PDB file of C-alpha atoms in Angstrom:
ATOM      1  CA  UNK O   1       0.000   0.000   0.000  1.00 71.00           C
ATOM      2  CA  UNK O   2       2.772   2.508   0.462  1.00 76.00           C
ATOM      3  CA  UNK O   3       3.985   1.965  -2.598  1.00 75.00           C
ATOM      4  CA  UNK O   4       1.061   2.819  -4.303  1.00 74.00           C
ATOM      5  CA  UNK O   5       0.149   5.785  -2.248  1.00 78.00           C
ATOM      6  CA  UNK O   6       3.619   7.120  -2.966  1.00 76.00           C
ATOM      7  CA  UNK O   7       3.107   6.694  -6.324  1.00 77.00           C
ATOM      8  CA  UNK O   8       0.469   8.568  -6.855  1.00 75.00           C
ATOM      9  CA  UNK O   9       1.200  11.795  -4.324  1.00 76.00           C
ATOM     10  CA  UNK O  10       5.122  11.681  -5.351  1.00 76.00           C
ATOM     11  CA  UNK O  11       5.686  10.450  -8.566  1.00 80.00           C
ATOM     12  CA  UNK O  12       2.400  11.259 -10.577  1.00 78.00           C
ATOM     13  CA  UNK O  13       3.275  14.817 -10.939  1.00 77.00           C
ATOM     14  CA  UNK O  14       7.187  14.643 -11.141  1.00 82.00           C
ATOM     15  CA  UNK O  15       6.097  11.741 -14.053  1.00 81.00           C
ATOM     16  CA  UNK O  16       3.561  14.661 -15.660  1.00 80.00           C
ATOM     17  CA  UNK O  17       6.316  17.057 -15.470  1.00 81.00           C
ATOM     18  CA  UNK O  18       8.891  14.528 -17.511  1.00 86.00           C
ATOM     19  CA  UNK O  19       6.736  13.679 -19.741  1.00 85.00           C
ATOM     20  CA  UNK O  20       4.570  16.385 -19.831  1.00 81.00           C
ATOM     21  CA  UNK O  21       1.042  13.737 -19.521  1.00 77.00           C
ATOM     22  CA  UNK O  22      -1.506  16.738 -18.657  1.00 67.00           C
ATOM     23  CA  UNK O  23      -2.593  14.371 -15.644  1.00 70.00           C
ATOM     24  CA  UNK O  24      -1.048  15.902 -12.799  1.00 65.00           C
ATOM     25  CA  UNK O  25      -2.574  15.093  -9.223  1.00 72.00           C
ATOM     26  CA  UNK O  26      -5.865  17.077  -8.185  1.00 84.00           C
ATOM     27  CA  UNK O  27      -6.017  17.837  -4.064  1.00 89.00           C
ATOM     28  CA  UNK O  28      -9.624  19.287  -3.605  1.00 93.00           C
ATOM     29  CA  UNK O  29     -11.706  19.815   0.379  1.00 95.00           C
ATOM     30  CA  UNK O  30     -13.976  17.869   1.251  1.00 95.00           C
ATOM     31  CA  UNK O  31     -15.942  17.573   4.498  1.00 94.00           C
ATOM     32  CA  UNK O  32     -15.226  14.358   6.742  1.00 95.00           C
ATOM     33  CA  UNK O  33     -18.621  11.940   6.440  1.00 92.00           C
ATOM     34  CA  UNK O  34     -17.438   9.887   9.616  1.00 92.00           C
ATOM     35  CA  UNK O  35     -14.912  11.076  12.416  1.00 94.00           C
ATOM     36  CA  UNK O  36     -11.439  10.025  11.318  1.00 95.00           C
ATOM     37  CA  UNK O  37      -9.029   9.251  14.221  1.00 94.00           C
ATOM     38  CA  UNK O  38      -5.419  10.804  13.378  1.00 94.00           C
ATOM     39  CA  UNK O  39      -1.981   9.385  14.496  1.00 92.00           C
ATOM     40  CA  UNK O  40      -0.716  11.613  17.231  1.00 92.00           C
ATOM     41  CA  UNK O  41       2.733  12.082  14.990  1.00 93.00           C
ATOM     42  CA  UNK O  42       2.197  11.282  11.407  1.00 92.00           C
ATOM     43  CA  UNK O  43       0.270  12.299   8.601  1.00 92.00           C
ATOM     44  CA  UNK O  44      -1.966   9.798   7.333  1.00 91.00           C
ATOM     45  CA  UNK O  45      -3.054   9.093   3.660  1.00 90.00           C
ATOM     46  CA  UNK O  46      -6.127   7.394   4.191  1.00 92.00           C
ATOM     47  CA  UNK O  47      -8.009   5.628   1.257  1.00 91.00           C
ATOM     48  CA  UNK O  48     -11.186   6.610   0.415  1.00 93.00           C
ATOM     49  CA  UNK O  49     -14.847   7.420  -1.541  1.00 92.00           C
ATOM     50  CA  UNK O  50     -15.757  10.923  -2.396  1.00 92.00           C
ATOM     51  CA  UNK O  51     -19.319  11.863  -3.071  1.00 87.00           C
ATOM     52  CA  UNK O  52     -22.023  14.714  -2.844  1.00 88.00           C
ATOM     53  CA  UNK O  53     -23.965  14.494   0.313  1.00 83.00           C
ATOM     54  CA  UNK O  54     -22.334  11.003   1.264  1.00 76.00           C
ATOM     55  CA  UNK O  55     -23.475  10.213   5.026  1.00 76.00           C
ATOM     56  CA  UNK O  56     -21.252   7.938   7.351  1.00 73.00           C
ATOM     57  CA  UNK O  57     -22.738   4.530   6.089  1.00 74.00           C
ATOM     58  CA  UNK O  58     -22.141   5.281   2.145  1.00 70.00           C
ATOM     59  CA  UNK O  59     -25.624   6.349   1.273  1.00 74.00           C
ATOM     60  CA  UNK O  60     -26.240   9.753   0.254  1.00 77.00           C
ATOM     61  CA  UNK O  61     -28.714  12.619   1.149  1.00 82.00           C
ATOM     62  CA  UNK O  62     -29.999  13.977  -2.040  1.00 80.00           C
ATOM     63  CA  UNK O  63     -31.389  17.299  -0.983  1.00 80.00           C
ATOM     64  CA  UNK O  64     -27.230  17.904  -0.096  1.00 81.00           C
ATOM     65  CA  UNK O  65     -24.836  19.287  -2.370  1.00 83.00           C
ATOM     66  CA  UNK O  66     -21.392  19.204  -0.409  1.00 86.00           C
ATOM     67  CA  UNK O  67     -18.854  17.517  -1.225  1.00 91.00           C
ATOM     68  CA  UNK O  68     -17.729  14.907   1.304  1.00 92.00           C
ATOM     69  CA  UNK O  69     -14.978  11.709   2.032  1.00 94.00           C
ATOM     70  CA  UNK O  70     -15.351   8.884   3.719  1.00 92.00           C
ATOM     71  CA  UNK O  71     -12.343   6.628   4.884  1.00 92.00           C
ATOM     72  CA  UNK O  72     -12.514   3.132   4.668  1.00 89.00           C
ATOM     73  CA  UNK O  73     -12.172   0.779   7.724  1.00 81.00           C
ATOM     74  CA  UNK O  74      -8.896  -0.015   8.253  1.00 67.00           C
ATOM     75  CA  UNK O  75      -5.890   1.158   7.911  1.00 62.00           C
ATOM     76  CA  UNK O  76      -3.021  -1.943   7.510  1.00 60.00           C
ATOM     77  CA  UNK O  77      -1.161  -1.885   4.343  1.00 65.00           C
ATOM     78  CA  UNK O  78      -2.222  -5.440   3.936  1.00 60.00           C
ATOM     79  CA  UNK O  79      -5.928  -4.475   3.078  1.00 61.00           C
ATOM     80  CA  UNK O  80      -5.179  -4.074  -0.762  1.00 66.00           C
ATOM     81  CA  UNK O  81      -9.109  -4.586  -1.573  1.00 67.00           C
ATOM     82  CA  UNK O  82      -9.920  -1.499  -0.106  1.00 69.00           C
ATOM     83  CA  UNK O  83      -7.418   0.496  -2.972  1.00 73.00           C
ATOM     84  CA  UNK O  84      -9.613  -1.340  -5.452  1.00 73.00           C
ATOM     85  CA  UNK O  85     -12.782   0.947  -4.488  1.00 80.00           C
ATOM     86  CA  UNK O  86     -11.004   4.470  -3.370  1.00 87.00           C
ATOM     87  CA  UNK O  87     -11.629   7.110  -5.818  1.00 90.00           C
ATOM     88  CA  UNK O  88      -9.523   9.346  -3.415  1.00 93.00           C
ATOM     89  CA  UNK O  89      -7.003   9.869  -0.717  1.00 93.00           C
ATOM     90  CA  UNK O  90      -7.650  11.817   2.969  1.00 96.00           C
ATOM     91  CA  UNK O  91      -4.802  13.901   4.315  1.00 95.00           C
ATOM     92  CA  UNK O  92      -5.106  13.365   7.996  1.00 96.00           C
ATOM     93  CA  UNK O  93      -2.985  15.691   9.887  1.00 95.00           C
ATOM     94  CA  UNK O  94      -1.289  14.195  13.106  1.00 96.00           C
ATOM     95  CA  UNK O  95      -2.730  14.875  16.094  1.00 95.00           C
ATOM     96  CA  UNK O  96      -3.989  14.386  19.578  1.00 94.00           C
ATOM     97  CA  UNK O  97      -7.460  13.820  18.924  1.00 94.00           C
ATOM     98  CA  UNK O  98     -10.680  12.618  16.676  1.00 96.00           C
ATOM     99  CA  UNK O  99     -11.315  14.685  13.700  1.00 96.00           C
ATOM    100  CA  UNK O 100     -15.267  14.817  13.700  1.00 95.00           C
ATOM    101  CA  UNK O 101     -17.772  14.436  10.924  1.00 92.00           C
ATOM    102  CA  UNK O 102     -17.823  17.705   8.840  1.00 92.00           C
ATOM    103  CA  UNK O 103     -14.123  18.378   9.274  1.00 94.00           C
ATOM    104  CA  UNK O 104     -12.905  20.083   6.389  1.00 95.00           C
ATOM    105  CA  UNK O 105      -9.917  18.087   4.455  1.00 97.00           C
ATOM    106  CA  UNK O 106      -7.423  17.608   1.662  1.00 96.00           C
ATOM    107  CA  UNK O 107      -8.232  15.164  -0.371  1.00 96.00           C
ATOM    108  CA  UNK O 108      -5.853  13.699  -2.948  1.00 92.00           C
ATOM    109  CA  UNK O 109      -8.204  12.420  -6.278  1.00 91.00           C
ATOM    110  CA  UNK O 110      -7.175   9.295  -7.570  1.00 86.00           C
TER     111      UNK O 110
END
């Protein structure tokens, strides 16, 4: 999993610069759907599904028209099925405690 994550935050755009692909990484904000629990010293990239008006559980309000993330369950770089369905990656900021639902974050679009 950390190979592929680094691939596409550190090499995507120094790739697009080379060889000059158009396709450089997108970061937008996004509000948190679920509380996200950050590590007190690291930043986390946390794989994820972006959508408009996503709740917690996946399913979406459609009267809502913000964008939000939700991170997957788990966070072990031996969950590879997870990378399968994330459209997107959270930056989680270390820190001492629980980001809540409707947290405003980067998000790195995959």
């Amino acid at each position: 999993m950390s190979t592929w994550i680094s691939a596409h935050v550190l090499l995507r755009d120094a790739m697009d610069r080379a060889w000059s692909t158009g396709r450089p990484s997108r970061r937008v904000r996004a509000a948190l759907a679920a509380p996200v629990t950050p590590l007190a010293a690291k930043t986390q990239l946390r794989r994820s599904e972006m959508g408009v008006g996503m709740r917690h559980d996946g399913t979406t309000d459609p009267d809502s028209t913000r964008l939000c993330v939700r991170a997957f369950d788990g966070t072990s770089s031996h969950l590879l099925a997870t990378a399968a369905h994330a459209d997107s990656l959270i930056v989680v900021p270390p820190g001492p405690e629980e980001l809540p639902a409707g947290t405003a974050v980067e998000v790195v679009v995959l």
